XYZ file of C-alpha atoms in Angstrom:
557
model
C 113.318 132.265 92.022
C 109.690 131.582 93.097
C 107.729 134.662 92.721
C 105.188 135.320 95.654
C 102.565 135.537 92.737
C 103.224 131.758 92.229
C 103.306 130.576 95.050
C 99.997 132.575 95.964
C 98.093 130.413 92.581
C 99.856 127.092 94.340
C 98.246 128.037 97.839
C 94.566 128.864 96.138
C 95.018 126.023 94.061
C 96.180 123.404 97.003
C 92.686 125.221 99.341
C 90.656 124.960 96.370
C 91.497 120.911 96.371
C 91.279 120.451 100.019
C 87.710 121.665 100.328
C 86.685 119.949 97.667
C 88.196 116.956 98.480
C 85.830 113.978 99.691
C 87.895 110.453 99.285
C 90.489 109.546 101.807
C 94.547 108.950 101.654
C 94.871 109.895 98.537
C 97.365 112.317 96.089
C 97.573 115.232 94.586
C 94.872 115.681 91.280
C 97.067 115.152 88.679
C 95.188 118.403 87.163
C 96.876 120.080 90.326
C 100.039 118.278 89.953
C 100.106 119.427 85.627
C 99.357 123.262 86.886
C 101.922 123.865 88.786
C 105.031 121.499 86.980
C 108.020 122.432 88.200
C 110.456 119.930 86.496
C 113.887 121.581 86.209
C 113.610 124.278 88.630
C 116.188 124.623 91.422
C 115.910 125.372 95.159
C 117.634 128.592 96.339
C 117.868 131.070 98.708
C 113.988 131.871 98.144
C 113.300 128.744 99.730
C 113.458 130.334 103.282
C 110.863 132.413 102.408
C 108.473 129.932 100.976
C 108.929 128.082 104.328
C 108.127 130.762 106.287
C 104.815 131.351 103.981
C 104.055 127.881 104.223
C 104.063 127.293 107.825
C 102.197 130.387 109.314
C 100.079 130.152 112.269
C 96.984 130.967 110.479
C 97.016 129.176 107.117
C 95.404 125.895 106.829
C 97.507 123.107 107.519
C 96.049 120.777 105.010
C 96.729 122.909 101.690
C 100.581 124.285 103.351
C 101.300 120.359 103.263
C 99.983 119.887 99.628
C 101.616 123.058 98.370
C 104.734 122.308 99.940
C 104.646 118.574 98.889
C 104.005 120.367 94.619
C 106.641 122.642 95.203
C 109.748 120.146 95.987
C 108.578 117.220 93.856
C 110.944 117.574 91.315
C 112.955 120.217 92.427
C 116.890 119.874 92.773
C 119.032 121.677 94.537
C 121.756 124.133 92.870
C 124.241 125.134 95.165
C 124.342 124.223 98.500
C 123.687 127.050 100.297
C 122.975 126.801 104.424
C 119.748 128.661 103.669
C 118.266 125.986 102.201
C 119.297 123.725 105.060
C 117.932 125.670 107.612
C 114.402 126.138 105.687
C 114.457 122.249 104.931
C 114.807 121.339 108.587
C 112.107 123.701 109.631
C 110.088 122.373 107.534
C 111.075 118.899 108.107
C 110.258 119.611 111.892
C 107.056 121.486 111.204
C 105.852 118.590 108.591
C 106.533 115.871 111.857
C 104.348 117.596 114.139
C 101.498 118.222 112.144
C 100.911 115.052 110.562
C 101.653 113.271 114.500
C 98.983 114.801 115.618
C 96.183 112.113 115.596
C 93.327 113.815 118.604
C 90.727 113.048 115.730
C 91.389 109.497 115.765
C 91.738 109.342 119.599
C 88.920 107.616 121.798
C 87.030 110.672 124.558
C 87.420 110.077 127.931
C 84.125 108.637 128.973
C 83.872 110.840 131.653
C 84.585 113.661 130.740
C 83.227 117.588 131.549
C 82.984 118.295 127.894
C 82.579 116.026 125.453
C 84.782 117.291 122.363
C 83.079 116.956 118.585
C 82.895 113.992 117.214
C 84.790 114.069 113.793
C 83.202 113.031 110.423
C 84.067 110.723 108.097
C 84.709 112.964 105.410
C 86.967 114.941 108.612
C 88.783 111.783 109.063
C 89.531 111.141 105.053
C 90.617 114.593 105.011
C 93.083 114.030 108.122
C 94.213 110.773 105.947
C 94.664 112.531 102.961
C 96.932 115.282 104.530
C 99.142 112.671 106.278
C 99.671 110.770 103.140
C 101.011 114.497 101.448
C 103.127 115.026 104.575
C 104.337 111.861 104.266
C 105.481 112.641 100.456
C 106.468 116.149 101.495
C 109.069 114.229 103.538
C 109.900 111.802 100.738
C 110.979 115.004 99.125
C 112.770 116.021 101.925
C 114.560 113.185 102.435
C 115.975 113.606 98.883
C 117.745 117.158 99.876
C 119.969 114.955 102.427
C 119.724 117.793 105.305
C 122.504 117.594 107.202
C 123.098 117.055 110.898
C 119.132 117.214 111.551
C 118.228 117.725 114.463
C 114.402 116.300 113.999
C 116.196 112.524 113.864
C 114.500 110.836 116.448
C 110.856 112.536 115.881
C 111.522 111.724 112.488
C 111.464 108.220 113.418
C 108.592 108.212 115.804
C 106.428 109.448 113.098
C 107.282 107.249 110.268
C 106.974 104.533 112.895
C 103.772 105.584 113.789
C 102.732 104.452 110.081
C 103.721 100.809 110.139
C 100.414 99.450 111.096
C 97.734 99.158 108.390
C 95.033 98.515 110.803
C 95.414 101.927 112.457
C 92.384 104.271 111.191
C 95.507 107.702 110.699
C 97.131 105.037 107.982
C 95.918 104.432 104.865
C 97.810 102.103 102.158
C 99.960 104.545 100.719
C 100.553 106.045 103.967
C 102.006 102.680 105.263
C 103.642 102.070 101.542
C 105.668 105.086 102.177
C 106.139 104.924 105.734
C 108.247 101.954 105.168
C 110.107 102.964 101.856
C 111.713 105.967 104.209
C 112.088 103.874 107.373
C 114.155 101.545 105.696
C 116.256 104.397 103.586
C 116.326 105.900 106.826
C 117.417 102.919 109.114
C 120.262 101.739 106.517
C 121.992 104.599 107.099
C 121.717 104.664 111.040
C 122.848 100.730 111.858
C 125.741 101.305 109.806
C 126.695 102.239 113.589
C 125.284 100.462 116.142
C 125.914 103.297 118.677
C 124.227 105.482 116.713
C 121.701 102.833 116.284
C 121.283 102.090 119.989
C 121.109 106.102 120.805
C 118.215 106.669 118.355
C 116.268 103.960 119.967
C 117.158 105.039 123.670
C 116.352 108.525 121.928
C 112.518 107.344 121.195
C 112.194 105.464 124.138
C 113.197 108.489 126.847
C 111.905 110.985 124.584
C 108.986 109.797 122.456
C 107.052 107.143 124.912
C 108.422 107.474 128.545
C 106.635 111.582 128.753
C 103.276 109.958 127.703
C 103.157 107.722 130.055
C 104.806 109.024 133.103
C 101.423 109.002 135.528
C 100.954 105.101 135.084
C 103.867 104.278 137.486
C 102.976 100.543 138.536
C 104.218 99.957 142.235
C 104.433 96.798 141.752
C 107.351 97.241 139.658
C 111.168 98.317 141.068
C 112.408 101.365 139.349
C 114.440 98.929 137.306
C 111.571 97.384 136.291
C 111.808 93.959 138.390
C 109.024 92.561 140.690
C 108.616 94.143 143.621
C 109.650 91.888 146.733
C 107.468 93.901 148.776
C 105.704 96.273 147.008
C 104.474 99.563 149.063
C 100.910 100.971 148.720
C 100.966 103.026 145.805
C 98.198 105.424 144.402
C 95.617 104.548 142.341
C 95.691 103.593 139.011
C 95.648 106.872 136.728
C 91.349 106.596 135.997
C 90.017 107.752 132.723
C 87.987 110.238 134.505
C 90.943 112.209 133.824
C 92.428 112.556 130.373
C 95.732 113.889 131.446
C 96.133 110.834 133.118
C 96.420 108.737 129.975
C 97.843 110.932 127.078
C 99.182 107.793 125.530
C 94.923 106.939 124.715
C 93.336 110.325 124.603
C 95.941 112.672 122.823
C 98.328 110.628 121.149
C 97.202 107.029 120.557
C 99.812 106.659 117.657
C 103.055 106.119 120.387
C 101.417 102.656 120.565
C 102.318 101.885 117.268
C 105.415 103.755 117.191
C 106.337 101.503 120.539
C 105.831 98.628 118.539
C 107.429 99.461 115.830
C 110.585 100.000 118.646
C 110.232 96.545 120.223
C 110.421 94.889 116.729
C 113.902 96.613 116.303
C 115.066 95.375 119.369
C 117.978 92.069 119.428
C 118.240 90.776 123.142
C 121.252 93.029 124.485
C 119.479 95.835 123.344
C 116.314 94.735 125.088
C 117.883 93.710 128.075
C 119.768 97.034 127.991
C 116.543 99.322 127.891
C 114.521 97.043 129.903
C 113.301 99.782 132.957
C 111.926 101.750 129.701
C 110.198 98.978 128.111
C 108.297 97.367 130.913
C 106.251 99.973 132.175
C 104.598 101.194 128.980
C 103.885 97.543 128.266
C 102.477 97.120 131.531
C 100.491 99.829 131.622
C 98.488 99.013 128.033
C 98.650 95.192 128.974
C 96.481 96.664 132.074
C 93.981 99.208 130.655
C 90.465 99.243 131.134
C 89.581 99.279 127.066
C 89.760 96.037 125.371
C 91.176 97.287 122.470
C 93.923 98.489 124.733
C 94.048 95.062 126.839
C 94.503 93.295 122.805
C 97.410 95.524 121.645
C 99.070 94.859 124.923
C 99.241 90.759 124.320
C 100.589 91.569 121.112
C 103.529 94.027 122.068
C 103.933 91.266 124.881
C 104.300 88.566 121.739
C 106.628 90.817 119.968
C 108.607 91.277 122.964
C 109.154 87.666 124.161
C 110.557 86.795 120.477
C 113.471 88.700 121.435
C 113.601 88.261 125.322
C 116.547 86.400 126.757
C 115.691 83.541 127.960
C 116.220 83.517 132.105
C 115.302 87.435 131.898
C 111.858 86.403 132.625
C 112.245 84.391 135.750
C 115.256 86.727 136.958
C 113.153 89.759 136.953
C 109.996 87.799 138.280
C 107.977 89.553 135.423
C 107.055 86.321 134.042
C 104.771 85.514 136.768
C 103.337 89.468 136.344
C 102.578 88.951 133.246
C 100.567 85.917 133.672
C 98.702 86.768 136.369
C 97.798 89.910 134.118
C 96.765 87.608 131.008
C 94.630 84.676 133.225
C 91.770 86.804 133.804
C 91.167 87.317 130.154
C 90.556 84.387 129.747
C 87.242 84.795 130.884
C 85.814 87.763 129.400
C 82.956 86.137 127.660
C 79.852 86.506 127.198
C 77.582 88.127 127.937
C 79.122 90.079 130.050
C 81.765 91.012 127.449
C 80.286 91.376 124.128
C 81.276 88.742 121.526
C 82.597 91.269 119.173
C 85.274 92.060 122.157
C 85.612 89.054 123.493
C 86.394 86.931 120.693
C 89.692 89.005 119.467
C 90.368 89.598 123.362
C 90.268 86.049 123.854
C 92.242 85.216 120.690
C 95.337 87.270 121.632
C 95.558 86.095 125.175
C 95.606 82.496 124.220
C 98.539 83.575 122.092
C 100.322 85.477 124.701
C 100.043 83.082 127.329
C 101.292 80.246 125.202
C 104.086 82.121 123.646
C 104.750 83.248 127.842
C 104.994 79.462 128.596
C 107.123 78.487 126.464
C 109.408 81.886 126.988
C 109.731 81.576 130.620
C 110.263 77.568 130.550
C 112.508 77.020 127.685
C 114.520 75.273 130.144
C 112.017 73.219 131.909
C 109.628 70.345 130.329
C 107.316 69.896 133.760
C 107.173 73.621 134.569
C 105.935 74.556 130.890
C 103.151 71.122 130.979
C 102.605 72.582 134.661
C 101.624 76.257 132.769
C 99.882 74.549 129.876
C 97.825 72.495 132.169
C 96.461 75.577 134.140
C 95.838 77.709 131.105
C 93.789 74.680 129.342
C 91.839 73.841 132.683
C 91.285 77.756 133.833
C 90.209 78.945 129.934
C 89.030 75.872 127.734
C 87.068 73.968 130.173
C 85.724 77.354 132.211
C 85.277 78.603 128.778
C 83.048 75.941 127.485
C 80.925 75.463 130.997
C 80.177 79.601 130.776
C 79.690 80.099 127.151
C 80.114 77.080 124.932
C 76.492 77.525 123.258
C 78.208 80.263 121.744
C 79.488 78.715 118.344
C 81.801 81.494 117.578
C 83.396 81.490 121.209
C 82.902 77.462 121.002
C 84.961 77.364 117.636
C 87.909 79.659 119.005
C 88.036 77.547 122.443
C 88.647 74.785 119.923
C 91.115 76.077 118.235
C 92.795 77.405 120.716
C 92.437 73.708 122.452
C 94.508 72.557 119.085
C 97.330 75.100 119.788
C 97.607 73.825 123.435
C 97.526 69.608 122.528
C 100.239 70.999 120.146
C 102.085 72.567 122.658
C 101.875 70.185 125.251
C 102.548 67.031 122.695
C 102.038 63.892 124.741
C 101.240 65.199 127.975
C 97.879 66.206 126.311
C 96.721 62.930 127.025
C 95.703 63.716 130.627
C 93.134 65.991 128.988
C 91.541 63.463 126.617
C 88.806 62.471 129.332
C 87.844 66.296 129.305
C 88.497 67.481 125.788
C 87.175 64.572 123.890
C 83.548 64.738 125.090
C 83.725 68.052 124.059
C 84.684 67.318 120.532
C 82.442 64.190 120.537
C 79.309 66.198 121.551
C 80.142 69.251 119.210
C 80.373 66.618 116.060
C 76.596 64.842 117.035
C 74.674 67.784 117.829
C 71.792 68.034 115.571
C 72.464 71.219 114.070
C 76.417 70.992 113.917
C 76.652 71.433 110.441
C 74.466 74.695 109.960
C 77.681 76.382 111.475
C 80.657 74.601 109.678
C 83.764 76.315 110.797
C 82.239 74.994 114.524
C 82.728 71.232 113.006
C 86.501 72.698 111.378
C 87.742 73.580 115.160
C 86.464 70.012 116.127
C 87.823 67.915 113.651
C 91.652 69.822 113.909
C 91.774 69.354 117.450
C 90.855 66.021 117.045
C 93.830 65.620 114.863
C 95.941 67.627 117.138
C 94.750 64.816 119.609
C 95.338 61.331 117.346
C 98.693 63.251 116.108
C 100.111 64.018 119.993
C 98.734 61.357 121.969
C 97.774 58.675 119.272
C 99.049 55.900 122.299
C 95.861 56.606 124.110
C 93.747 56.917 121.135
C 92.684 53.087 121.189
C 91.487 53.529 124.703
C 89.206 56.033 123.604
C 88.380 55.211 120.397
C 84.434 54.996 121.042
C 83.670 58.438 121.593
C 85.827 59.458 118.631
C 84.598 57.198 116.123
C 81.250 58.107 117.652
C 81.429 61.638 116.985
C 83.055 61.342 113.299
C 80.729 58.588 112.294
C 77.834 60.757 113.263
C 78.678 63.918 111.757
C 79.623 62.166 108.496
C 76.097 60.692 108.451
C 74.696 64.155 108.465
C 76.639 65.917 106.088
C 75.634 62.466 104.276
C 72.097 62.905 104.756
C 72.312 66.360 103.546
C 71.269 65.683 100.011
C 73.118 68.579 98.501
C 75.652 69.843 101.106
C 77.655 72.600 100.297
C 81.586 73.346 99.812
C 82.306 73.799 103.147
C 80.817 70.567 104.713
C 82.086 68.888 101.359
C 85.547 69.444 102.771
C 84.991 68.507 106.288
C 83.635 65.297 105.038
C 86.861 64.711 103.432
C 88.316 65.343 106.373
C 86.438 63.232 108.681
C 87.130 60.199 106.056
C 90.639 61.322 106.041
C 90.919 61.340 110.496
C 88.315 58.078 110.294
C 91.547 55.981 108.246
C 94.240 57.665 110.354
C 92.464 56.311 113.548
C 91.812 52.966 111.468
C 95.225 52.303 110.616
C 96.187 53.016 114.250
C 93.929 50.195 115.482
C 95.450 47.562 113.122
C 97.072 45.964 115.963
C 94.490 45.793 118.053
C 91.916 42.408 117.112
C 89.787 43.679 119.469
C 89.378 47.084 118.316
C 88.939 45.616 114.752
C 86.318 43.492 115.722
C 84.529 46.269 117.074
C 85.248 48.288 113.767
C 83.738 45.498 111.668
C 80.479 45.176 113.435
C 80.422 48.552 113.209
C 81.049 48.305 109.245
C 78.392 45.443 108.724
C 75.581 47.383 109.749
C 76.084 49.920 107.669
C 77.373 49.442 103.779
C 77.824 53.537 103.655
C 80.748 53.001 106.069
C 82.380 50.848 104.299
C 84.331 53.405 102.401
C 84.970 55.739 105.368
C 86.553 52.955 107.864
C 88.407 51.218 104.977
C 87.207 47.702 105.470
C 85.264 44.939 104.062
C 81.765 43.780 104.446
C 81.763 40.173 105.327
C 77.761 39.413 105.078
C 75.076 39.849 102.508
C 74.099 43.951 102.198
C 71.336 45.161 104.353
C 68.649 46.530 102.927
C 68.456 50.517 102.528
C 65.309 50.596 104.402
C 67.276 49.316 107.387
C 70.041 51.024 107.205
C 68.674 54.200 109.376
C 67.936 52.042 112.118
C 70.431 50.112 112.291
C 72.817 53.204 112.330
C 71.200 54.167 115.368
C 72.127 50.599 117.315
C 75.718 51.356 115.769
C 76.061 54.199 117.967
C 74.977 52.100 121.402
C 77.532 49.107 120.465
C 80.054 52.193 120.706
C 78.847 53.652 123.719
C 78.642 49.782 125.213
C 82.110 48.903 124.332
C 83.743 52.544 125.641
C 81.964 51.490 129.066
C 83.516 48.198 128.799
């Protein structure tokens, strides 16, 4: 048996670490660990006891974690006694609640009457560190098999709350060990799919309706379908009020752990759990705080991998959904600061597409109908209001290349708009002091020749115009660096492709060659032959200059 005098050294010991600690998410000492080896020993009826010690009101929670996680690490149990049950699932449930509480890591209302402390970084680290020794604390007590527990849902929510990296509470050994004992956990649970589909309602009614029961949306049915005709409802819940949204100022981890929930869900069970899905989503999808606004198109992406396909359409919260993400589309600068527009802007692209393509799986003109709006509302807006941005310029682009993609050859009604834009980010003067700016251009510009290469002769000026150009200045750059190395490789690379595509056409070849024979340094990146005596080097300049107005000349032609 434990004597009290032992336990009293682990609890000094386990303080004495915790204020001195100052790194973040991190075990035991393994001085602490060596002091207090307990390999052998076996849990008994003193257990209850040490429990009881561990979890009192007043001790601190950090060093009743680390002493409890020391004391069962390689304990074993004896006889099976109900005792030990009992103290295992109280401190099982006591473990859960401490280390989901995450109101350090939550944002402050911005107007609120106080204004709580503002925790340190050496606060947070410790607040990392304790989860992580909670987290093996319940490694341990996963090990004692406690049966019938009743803490089988929470238990879930927390782990789950774990599983994303990014999330400032999780640390790498956190996450590590969040998903060793989800998946221990979870291949015991689908072995029945009704005890499967219960935990999951469980979480759902239990874990993320209560937080956000105040953001009721009346523009949803209490089945979660589209209101025919919705009623005046109140206001949106404000975040003058904290109550309001305990989901973002109390508990931001149920965002993760709701996640976590969608990417367990097949399409029955979606379908099935629908009205306790939607308005959650909804409501994040719909926040004020961009951060918020982000995680919402990617819960939305996670959920239409899984969504049936007509469930959209029949509940009419495809067209909610859209008309939610549209508007993001133009939160740019300045009035939304780059660092928040540019992953805001990034996930909506990505939400709307994967929407599209969700709602009209069915339906080739109503998906190019969606495509089409989304390109003309958010890449051409996007460009007029902040294209001299080259960061918000280069994800337009890319973004443009996921959209030609998408729409294949019905991107070809675009080329008249998009290819100007390509063509004029490739010649500016000072394209290649910002190279992944030239990178967006040149993939779209494949996306373009690869999707709608019938139309590419047609425009062939202002594309061989723009590559031609830009591969004279990374040319002319004496010695140009890796980067605009590779794009040049890539230009010569597009500059055959388009070539090769023209091989038909004796007029376009003819253009090609003049092209060619006024410069020698082309003759490499067109693939063809000189059929006159060199020009002179002097000349060459010049005469690169007149190539450019024979391709603007023939394009008007």
């Amino acid at each position: 048996m434990t004597q009290p005098s032992e336990l009293q050294s682990l609890l000094r010991d386990a303080q004495q670490h915790v204020q001195g600690f100052k790194g973040g998410g991190e075990a035991p000492s393994a001085t602490l660990t060596a002091r207090h080896d307990n390999s052998g020993a076996t849990l008994d009826a003193s257990f209850q006891a040490v429990v009881e010690r561990l979890t009192e009101a007043e001790r601190g929670k950090h060093e009743s974690i680390l002493a409890g996680e020391i004391y069962l690490r390689n304990r074993r149990i004896g006889s099976r006694i109900p005792e030990i049950d009992t103290a295992a699932s109280q401190l099982q449930s006591w473990v859960i609640d401490v280390i989901s509480s995450n109101d350090a890591f939550a944002e402050e209302p911005p107007f609120a009457a106080e204004s709580k402390p503002i925790a340190s970084s050496e606060e947070l680290n410790r607040q990392v560190s304790m989860k992580v020794a909670g987290l093996h604390l319940l490694y341990h007590l996963e090990r004692l098999q406690i049966p019938g527990s009743k803490a089988l849902a929470s238990l879930t929510a927390c782990l789950a709350s774990f599983t994303n990296p990014q999330d400032l509470w999780t640390s790498p050994e956190a996450y590590d060990l969040a998903q060793s004992l989800l998946s221990k956990h979870l291949q015991l649970i689908q072995k029945d799919p009704q005890n499967y589909d219960a935990l999951l309602k469980d979480l759902l009614l239990d874990h993320v309706k209560p937080l956000f029961i105040k953001s009721k949306n009346p523009i949803l049915t209490d089945q979660a379908r589209k209101a025919i005709s919705p009623l005046p409802g109140p206001n949106a819940p404000s975040d003058f009020d904290s109550s309001n949204k305990p989901w973002k100022f109390q508990s931001p981890h149920i965002v993760t752990t709701f996640q976590w929930i969608l990417s367990q869900l097949d399409a029955p069970l979606l379908e099935a759990k629908w009205p306790l899905i939607i308005p959650p989503l909804l409501t994040i999808l719909d926040d004020v705080s961009i951060k918020y606004k982000i995680k919402g198109c990617e819960l939305l992406v996670v959920l239409l991998k899984v969504a049936p396909a007509n469930l959209l359409e029949r509940s009419g919260l495809g067209e909610i959904f859209h008309n939610t993400l549209m508007p993001y589309l133009l939160y740019l600068p300045s009035l939304t600061p780059e660092e928040d527009s540019i992953p805001l802007l990034d996930a909506a692209y990505t939400a709307l597409i994967a929407l599209t393509f969700a709602r009209y799986s069915t339906s080739a003109a109503s998906k190019t109908k969606s495509l089409d709006s989304i390109f003309r509302y958010g890449i051409l807006k996007g460009h007029a209001h902040a294209g001299e941005n080259v960061r918000i310029a280069s994800l337009l682009l890319r973004k443009s290349t996921d959209l030609v993609n998408a729409m294949g050859i019905h991107c070809v009604k675009h080329l008249k708009d998009l290819l100007p834009l390509i063509s004029a980010t490739l010649t500016a003067p000072f394209a290649t002091a910002y190279p992944p700016l030239l990178e967006a251009a040149l993939q779209t510009l494949r996306a373009i020749i690869t999707n709608g290469w019938p139309r590419v002769g047609f425009h062939r000026g202002e594309i061989l115009e723009g590559l031609i150009i830009c591969w004279w200045r990374i040319e002319d750059e004496g010695k140009p660096t890796p980067e605009l190395v590779g794009i040049k490789e890539r230009i010569e690379d597009i500059s055959r492709a388009v070539v090769r595509l023209l091989r038909d056409d004796e007029h376009a070849m003819e253009e090609i060659q003049t092209i060619g024979n006024h410069d020698l340094r082309l003759m490499t990146l067109l693939e063809i032959q000189v059929h006159h005596s060199p020009i002179q080097n002097s000349t060459l300049r010049t005469l690169s200059e007149e190539q450019c107005n024979i391709i603007r000349n023939e394009q008007r032609l």
